[in-house]
Short mmCIF file of C-alpha atoms and ligand atoms in Angstrom, two decimals:
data_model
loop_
_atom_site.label_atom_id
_atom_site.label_comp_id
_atom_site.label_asym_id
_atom_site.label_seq_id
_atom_site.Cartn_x
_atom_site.Cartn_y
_atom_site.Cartn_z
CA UNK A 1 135.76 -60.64 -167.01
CA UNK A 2 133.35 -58.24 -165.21
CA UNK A 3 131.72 -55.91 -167.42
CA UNK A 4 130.16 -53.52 -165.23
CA UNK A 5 133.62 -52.00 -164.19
CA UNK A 6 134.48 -51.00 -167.63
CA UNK A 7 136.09 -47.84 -167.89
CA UNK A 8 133.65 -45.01 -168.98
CA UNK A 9 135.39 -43.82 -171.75
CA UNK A 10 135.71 -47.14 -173.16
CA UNK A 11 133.52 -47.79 -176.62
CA UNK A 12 131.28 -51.16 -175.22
CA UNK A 13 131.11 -51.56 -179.39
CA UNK A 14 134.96 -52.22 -180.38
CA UNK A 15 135.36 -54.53 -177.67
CA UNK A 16 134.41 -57.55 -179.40
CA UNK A 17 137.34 -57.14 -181.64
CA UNK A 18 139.36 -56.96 -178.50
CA UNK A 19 138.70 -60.33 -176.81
CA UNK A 20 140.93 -62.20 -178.90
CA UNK A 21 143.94 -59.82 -177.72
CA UNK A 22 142.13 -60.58 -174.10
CA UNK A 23 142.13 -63.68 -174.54
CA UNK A 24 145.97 -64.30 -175.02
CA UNK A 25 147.24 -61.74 -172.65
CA UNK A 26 145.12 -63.70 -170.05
CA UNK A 27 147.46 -66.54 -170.66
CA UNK A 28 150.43 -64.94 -169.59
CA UNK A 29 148.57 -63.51 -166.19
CA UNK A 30 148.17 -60.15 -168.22
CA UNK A 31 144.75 -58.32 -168.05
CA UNK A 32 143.46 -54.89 -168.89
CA UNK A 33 142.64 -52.46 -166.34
CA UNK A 34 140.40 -50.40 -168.71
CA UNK A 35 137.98 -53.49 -168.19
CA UNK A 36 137.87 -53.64 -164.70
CA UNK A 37 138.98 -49.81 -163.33
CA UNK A 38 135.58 -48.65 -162.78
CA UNK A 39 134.82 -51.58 -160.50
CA UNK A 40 138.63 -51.11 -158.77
CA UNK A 41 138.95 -46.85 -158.54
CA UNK A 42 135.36 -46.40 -157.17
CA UNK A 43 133.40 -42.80 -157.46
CA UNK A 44 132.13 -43.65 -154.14
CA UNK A 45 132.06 -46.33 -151.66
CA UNK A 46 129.80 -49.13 -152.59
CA UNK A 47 130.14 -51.67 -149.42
CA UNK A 48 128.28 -55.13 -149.66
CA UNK A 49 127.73 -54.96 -146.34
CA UNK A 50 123.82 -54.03 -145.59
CA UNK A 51 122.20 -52.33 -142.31
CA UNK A 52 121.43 -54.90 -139.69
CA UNK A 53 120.15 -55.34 -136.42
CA UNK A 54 120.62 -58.06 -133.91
CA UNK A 55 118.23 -58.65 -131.18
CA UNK A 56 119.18 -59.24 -127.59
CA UNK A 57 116.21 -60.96 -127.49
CA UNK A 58 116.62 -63.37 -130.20
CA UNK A 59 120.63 -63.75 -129.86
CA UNK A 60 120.42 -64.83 -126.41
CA UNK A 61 118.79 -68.24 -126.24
CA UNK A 62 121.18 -69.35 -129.35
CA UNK A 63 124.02 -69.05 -126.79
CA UNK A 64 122.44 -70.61 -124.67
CA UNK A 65 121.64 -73.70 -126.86
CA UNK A 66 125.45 -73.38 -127.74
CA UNK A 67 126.25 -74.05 -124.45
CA UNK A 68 124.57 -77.22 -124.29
CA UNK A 69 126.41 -78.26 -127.57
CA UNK A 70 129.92 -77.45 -126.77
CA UNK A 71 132.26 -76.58 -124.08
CA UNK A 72 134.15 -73.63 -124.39
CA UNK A 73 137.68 -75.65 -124.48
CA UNK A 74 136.25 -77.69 -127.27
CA UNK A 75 135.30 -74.68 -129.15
CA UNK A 76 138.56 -72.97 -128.49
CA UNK A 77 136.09 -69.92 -127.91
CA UNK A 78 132.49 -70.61 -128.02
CA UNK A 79 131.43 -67.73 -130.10
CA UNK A 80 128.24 -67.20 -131.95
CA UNK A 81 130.09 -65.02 -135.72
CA UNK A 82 127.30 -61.40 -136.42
CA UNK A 83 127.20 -61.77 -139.88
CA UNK A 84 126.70 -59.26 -141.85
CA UNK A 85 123.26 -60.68 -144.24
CA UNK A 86 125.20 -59.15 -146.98
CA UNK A 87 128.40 -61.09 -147.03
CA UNK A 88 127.05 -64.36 -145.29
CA UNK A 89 129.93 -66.99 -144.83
CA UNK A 90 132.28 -64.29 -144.25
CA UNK A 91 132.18 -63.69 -140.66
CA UNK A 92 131.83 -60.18 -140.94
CA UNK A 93 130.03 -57.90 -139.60
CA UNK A 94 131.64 -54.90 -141.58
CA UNK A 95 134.02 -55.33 -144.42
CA UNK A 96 136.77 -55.13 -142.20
CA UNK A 97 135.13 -55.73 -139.28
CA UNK A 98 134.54 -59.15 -137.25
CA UNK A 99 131.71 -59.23 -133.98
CA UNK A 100 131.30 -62.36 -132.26
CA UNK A 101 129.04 -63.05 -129.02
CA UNK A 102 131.16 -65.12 -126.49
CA UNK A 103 129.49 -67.32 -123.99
CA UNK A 104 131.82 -68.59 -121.33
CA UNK A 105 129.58 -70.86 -118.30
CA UNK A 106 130.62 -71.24 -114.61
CA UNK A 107 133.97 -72.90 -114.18
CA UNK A 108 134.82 -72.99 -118.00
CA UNK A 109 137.87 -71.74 -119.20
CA UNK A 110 138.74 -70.46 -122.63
CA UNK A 111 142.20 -71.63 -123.10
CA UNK A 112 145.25 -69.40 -123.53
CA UNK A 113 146.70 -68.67 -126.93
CA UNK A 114 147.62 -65.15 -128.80
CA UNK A 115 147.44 -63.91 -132.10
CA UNK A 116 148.23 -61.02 -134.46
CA UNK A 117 144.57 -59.64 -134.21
CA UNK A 118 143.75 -57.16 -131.24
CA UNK A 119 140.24 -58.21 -129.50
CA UNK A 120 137.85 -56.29 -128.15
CA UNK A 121 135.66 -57.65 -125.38
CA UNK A 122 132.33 -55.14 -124.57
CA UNK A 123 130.72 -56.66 -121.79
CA UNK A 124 127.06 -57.61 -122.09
CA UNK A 125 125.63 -60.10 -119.12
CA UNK A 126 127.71 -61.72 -116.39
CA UNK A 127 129.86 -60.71 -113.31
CA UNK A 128 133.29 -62.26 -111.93
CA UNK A 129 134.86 -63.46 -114.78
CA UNK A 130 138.15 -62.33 -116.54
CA UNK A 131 140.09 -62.04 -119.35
CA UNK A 132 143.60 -62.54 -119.02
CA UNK A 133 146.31 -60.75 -120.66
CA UNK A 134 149.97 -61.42 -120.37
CA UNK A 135 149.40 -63.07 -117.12
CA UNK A 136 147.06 -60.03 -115.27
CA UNK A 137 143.31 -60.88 -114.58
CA UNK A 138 140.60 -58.00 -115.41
CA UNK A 139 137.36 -58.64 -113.53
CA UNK A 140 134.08 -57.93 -115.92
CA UNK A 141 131.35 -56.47 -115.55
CA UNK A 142 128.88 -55.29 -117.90
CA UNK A 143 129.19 -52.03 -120.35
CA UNK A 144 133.27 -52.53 -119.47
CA UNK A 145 135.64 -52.25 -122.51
CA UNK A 146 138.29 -54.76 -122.13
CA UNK A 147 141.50 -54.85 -125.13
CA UNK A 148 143.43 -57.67 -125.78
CA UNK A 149 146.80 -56.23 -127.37
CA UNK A 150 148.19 -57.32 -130.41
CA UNK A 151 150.27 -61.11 -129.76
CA UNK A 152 149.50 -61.16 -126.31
CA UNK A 153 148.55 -64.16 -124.35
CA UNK A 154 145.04 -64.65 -122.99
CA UNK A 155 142.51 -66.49 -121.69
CA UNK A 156 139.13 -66.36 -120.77
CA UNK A 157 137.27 -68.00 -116.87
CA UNK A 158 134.44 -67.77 -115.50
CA UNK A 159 134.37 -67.90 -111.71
CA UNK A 160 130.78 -66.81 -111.25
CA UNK A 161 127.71 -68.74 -110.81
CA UNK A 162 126.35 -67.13 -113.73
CA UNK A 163 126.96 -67.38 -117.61
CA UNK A 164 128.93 -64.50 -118.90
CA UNK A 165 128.75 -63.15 -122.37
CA UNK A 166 130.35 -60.21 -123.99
CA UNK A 167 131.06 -59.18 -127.65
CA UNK A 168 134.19 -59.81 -129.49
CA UNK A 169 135.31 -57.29 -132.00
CA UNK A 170 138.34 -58.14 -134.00
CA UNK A 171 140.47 -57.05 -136.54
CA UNK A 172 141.60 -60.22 -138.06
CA UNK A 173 140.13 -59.47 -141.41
CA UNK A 174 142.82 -56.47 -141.22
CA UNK A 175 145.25 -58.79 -140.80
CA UNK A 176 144.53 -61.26 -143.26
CA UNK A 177 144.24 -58.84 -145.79
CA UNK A 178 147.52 -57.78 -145.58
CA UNK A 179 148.52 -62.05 -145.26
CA UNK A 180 150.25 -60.93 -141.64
CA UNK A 181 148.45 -63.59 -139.29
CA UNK A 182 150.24 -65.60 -136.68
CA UNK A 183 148.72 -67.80 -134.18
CA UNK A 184 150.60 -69.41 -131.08
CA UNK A 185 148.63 -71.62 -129.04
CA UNK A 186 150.01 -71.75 -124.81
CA UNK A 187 151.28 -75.18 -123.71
CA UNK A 188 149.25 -75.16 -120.25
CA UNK A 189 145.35 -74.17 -120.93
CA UNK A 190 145.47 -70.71 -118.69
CA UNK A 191 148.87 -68.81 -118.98
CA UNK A 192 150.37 -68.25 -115.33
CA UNK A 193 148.96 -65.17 -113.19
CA UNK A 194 152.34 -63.19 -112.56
CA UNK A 195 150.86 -59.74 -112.38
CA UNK A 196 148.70 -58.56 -109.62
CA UNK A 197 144.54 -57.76 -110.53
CA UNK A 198 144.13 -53.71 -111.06
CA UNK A 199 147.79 -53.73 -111.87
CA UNK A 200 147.42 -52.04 -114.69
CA UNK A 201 144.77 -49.56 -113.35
CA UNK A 202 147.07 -48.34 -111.08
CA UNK A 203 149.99 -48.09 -113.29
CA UNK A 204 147.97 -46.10 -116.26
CA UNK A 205 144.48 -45.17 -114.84
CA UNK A 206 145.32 -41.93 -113.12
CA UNK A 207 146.55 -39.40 -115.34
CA UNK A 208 149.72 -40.82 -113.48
CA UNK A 209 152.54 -42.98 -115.40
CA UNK A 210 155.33 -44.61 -113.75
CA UNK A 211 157.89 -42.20 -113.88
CA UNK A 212 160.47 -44.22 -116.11
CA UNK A 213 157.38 -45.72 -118.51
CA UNK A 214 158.53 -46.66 -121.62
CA UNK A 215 155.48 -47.99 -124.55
CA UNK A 216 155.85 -51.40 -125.86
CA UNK A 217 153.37 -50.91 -128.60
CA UNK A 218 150.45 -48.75 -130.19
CA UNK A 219 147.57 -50.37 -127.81
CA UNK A 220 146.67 -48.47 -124.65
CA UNK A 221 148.53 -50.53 -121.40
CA UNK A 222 144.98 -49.46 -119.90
CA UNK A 223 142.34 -52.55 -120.50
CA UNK A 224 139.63 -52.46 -118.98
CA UNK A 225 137.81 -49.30 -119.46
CA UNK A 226 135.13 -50.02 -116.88
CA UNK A 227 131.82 -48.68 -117.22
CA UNK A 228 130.94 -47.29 -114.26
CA UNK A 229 133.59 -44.60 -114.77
CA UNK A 230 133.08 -44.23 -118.64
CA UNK A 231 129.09 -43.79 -117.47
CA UNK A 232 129.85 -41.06 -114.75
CA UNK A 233 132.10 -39.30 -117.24
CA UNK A 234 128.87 -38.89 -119.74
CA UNK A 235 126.40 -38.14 -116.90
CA UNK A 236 128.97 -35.56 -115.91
CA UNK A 237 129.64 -34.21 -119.28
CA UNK A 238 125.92 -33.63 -120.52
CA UNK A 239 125.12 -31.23 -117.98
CA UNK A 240 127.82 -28.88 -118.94
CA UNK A 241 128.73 -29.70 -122.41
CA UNK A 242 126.76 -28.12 -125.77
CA UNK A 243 125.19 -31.52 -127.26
CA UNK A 244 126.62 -32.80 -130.76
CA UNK A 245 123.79 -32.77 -133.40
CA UNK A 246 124.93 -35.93 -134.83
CA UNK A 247 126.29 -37.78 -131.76
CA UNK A 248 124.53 -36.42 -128.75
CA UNK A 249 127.39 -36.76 -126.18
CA UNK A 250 129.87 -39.33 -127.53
CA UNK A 251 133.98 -39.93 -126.18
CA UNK A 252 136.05 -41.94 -127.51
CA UNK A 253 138.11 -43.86 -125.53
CA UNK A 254 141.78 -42.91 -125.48
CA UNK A 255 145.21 -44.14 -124.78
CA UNK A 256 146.51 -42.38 -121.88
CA UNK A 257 149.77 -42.55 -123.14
CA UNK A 258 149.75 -40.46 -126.44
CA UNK A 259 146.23 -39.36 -126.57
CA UNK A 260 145.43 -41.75 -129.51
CA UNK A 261 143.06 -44.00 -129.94
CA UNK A 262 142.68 -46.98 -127.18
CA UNK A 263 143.55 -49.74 -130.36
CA UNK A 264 145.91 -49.34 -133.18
CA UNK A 265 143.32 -50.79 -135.72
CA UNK A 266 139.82 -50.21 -133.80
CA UNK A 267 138.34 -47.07 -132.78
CA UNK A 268 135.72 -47.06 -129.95
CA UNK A 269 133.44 -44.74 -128.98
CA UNK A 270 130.97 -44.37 -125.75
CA UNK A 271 127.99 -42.01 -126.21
CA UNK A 272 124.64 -40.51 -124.30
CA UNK A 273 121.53 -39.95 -126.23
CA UNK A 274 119.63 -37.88 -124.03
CA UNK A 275 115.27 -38.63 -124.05
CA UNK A 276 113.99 -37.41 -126.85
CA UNK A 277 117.32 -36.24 -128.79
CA UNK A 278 116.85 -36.46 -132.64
CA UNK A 279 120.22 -36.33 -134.58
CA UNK A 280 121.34 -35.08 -137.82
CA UNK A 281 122.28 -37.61 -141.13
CA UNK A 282 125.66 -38.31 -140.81
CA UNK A 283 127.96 -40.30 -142.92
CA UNK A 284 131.54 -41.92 -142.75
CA UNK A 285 133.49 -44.02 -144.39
CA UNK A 286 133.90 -46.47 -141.99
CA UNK A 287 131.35 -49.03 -141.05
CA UNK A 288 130.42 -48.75 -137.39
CA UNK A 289 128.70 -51.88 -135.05
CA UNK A 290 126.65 -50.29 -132.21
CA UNK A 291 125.99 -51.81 -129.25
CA UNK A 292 123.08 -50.63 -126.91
CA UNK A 293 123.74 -50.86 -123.21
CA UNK A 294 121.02 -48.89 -121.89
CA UNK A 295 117.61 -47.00 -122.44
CA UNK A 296 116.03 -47.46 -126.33
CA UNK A 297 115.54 -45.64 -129.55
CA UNK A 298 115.46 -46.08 -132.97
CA UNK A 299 118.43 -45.30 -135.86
CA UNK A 300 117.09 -44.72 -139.39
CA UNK A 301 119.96 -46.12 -141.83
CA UNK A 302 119.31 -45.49 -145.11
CA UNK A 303 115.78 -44.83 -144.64
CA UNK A 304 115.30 -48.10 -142.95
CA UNK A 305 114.74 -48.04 -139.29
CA UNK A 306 116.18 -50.42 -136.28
CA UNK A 307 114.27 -50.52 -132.81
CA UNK A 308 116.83 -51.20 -130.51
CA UNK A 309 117.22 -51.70 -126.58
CA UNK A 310 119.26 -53.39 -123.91
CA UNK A 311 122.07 -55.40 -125.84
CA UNK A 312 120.88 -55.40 -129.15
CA UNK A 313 123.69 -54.97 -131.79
CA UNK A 314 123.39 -52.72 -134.95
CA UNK A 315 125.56 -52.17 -138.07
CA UNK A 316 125.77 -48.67 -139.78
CA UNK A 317 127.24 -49.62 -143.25
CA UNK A 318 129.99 -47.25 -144.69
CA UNK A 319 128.98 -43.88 -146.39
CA UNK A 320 125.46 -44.92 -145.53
CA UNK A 321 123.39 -41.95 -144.08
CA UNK A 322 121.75 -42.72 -140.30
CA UNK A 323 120.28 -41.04 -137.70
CA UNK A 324 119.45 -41.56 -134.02
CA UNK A 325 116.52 -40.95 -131.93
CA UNK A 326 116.24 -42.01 -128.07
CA UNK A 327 112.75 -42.79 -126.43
CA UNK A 328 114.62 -42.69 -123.03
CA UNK A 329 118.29 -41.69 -121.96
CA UNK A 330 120.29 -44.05 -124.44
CA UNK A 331 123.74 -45.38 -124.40
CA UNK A 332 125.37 -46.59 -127.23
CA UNK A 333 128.89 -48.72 -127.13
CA UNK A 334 130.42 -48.70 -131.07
CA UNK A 335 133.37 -49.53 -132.52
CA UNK A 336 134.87 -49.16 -136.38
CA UNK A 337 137.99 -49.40 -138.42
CA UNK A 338 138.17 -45.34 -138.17
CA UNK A 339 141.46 -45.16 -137.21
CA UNK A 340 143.17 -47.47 -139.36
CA UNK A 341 141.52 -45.43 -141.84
CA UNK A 342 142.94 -41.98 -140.20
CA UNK A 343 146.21 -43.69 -140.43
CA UNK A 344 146.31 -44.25 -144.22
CA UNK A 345 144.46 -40.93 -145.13
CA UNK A 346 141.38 -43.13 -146.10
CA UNK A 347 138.63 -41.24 -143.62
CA UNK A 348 135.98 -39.08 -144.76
CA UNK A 349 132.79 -37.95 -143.36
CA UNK A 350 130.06 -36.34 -143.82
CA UNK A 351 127.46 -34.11 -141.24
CA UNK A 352 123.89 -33.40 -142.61
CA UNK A 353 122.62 -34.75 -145.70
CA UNK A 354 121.59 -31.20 -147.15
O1 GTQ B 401 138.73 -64.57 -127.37
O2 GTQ B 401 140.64 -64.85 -128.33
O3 GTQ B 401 135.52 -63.97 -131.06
O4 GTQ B 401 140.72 -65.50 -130.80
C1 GTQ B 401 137.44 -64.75 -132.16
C2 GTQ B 401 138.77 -65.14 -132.08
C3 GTQ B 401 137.44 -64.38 -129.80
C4 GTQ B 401 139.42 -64.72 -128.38
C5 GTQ B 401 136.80 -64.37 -131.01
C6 GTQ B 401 139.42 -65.12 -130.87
C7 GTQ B 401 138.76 -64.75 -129.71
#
């Protein structure tokens, strides 16, 4: 039994004459809580996750080396896990949190099969190839924000002549937590195309709906946010709008159909760090993953600080104070368990550290 989440008001002394009584109750799957409630009702968040930073630079020629290694059917997805160096073996990048880097090569095809998780796909190199949802192809190209629903089917091809690679964010440690997982894998490898490209788009990416629209579940019917419109928005927005002292100029992206969030379980965020913008400490309870997709800066995180550019990936650990600086005009992709935490009444944050 873990000592170090003894209750506080428990005397350390008379516990030795308690062990026998331990002892037995642990025999019948009985065990105090006084001996473990400090380590189970926490003061304050104390995440094993630690701040991290992945370099473009360095992540890019493991993919590569992957591809030489496997095919992307043999892999199922050929995916290189961000692991968070404090919970190694996990594939984590947060607690709750999974980020992958997918690698799909010219004429591959990731095979179709669905699953309770929602993905996220944030595009990082690559043009002309797709995800597939429910039978509608999304063309990507990078800084798009693609969603994969909740049990829908997908798959993943690459008609370029280039590699393509974007970064997975999933919420299958959600899932598993609560033991509701299902996977279904599709009989054929890709499922059939029966919906039109930009379908979608023009169904839910107009302030318009289809007049008789009716939801068939808590994930935007939008899904691919594409960048060049989520980057106009921002350019558009900073020369009007009073800058954020934490977040410079940050949206979030949002389901056109109730105003929510874009993901029932994932919150995403875009945001512009104009040249030379310093922010204030902030804090939240959730633990965010940034991604950079243009311009460089720094973020201090904890007092540690992260050079980052082009494509490098960064973790922000819960309740763990960072800041931002850009050298140039910066902009930062993220994505965190916020609003499953909204939800439940979990989220907390925190704006200057005085
Ligand atoms: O593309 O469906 O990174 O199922 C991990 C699990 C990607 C995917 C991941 C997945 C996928």
């Amino acid at each position: 039994m873990a000592n170090d989440g003894l209750a506080h008001t428990v005397n350390r002394e008379a516990e030795s004459g308690r062990m026998e009584f331990y002892g037995r109750a642990n025999q019948q799957h009985l065990a105090p809580l006084w001996r473990v409630l400090g380590g189970l009702v926490l003061e304050s968040p104390k995440s094993p996750c630690i701040p991290a930073l992945w370099k473009w630079s360095d992540v890019r020629p493991y993919l590569m080396e992957a591809c030489q290694i496997i095919t992307a059917e043999e892999a199922e997805r050929r995916v290189l896990v961000l692991e968070n160096p404090g919970m190694p073996g996990e594939s984590r990048i947060t607690r709750s949190m999974f980020a992958g880097m997918q690698i799909i090569l010219p004429g591959e095809v990731a095979p179709a099969h669905r699953h309770v998780a929602s993905a996220l796909r944030f595009v990082i190199e690559g043009k002309n190839a797709y995800t597939a949802v429910s039978g509608e192809r999304t063309m990507m190209a990078p800084g798009d924000f693609v969603i994969t629903p909740s049990w829908t089917w997908h798959d993943h091809g690459n008609l370029s002549t280039e590699p393509m690679v974007w970064l997975d964010g999933l919420d299958m440690h959600l899932v598993n937590l609560m033991d509701a997982g299902f996977r279904d894998g599709y009989p054929d490898k890709t499922h059939p195309v029966v919906r039109p490209e930009g379908a979608a788009d023009a169904e839910f990416g107009y302030n318009l709906l289809p007049v008789d629209y009716k939801p068939g579940s808590q994930t935007t019917p939008i899904f691919n946010y594409p960048y060049t419109r989520t980057r106009e928005a921002l350019d558009r927005l900073a020369r009007f709008y009073p800058i954020d002292p934490c977040f410079g100029f940050k949206m979030k992206y949002v389901n056109p159909i109730d105003g929510g969030w874009a993901m029932p379980t994932i919150a995403t965020w875009m945001q512009l760090l104009p040249k030379g913008f310093k922010s204030m400490p902030y804090r939240s309870t959730d633990g965010v993953v940034f991604v950079c997709v243009e311009g460089s800066g720094k973020t201090t995180i904890n007092g540690q600080v992260f050079n980052w550019g082009p494509h490098d990936v960064f973790t922000v650990p819960s309740w763990t104070f960072y800041e931002h600086e850009a050298s140039s005009d910066a902009v930062l992709f993220s994505f965190s368990d916020r609003v499953s935490q909204e939800k439940l009444d979990f989220f907390r944050e925190q704006r200057g550290n005085a």
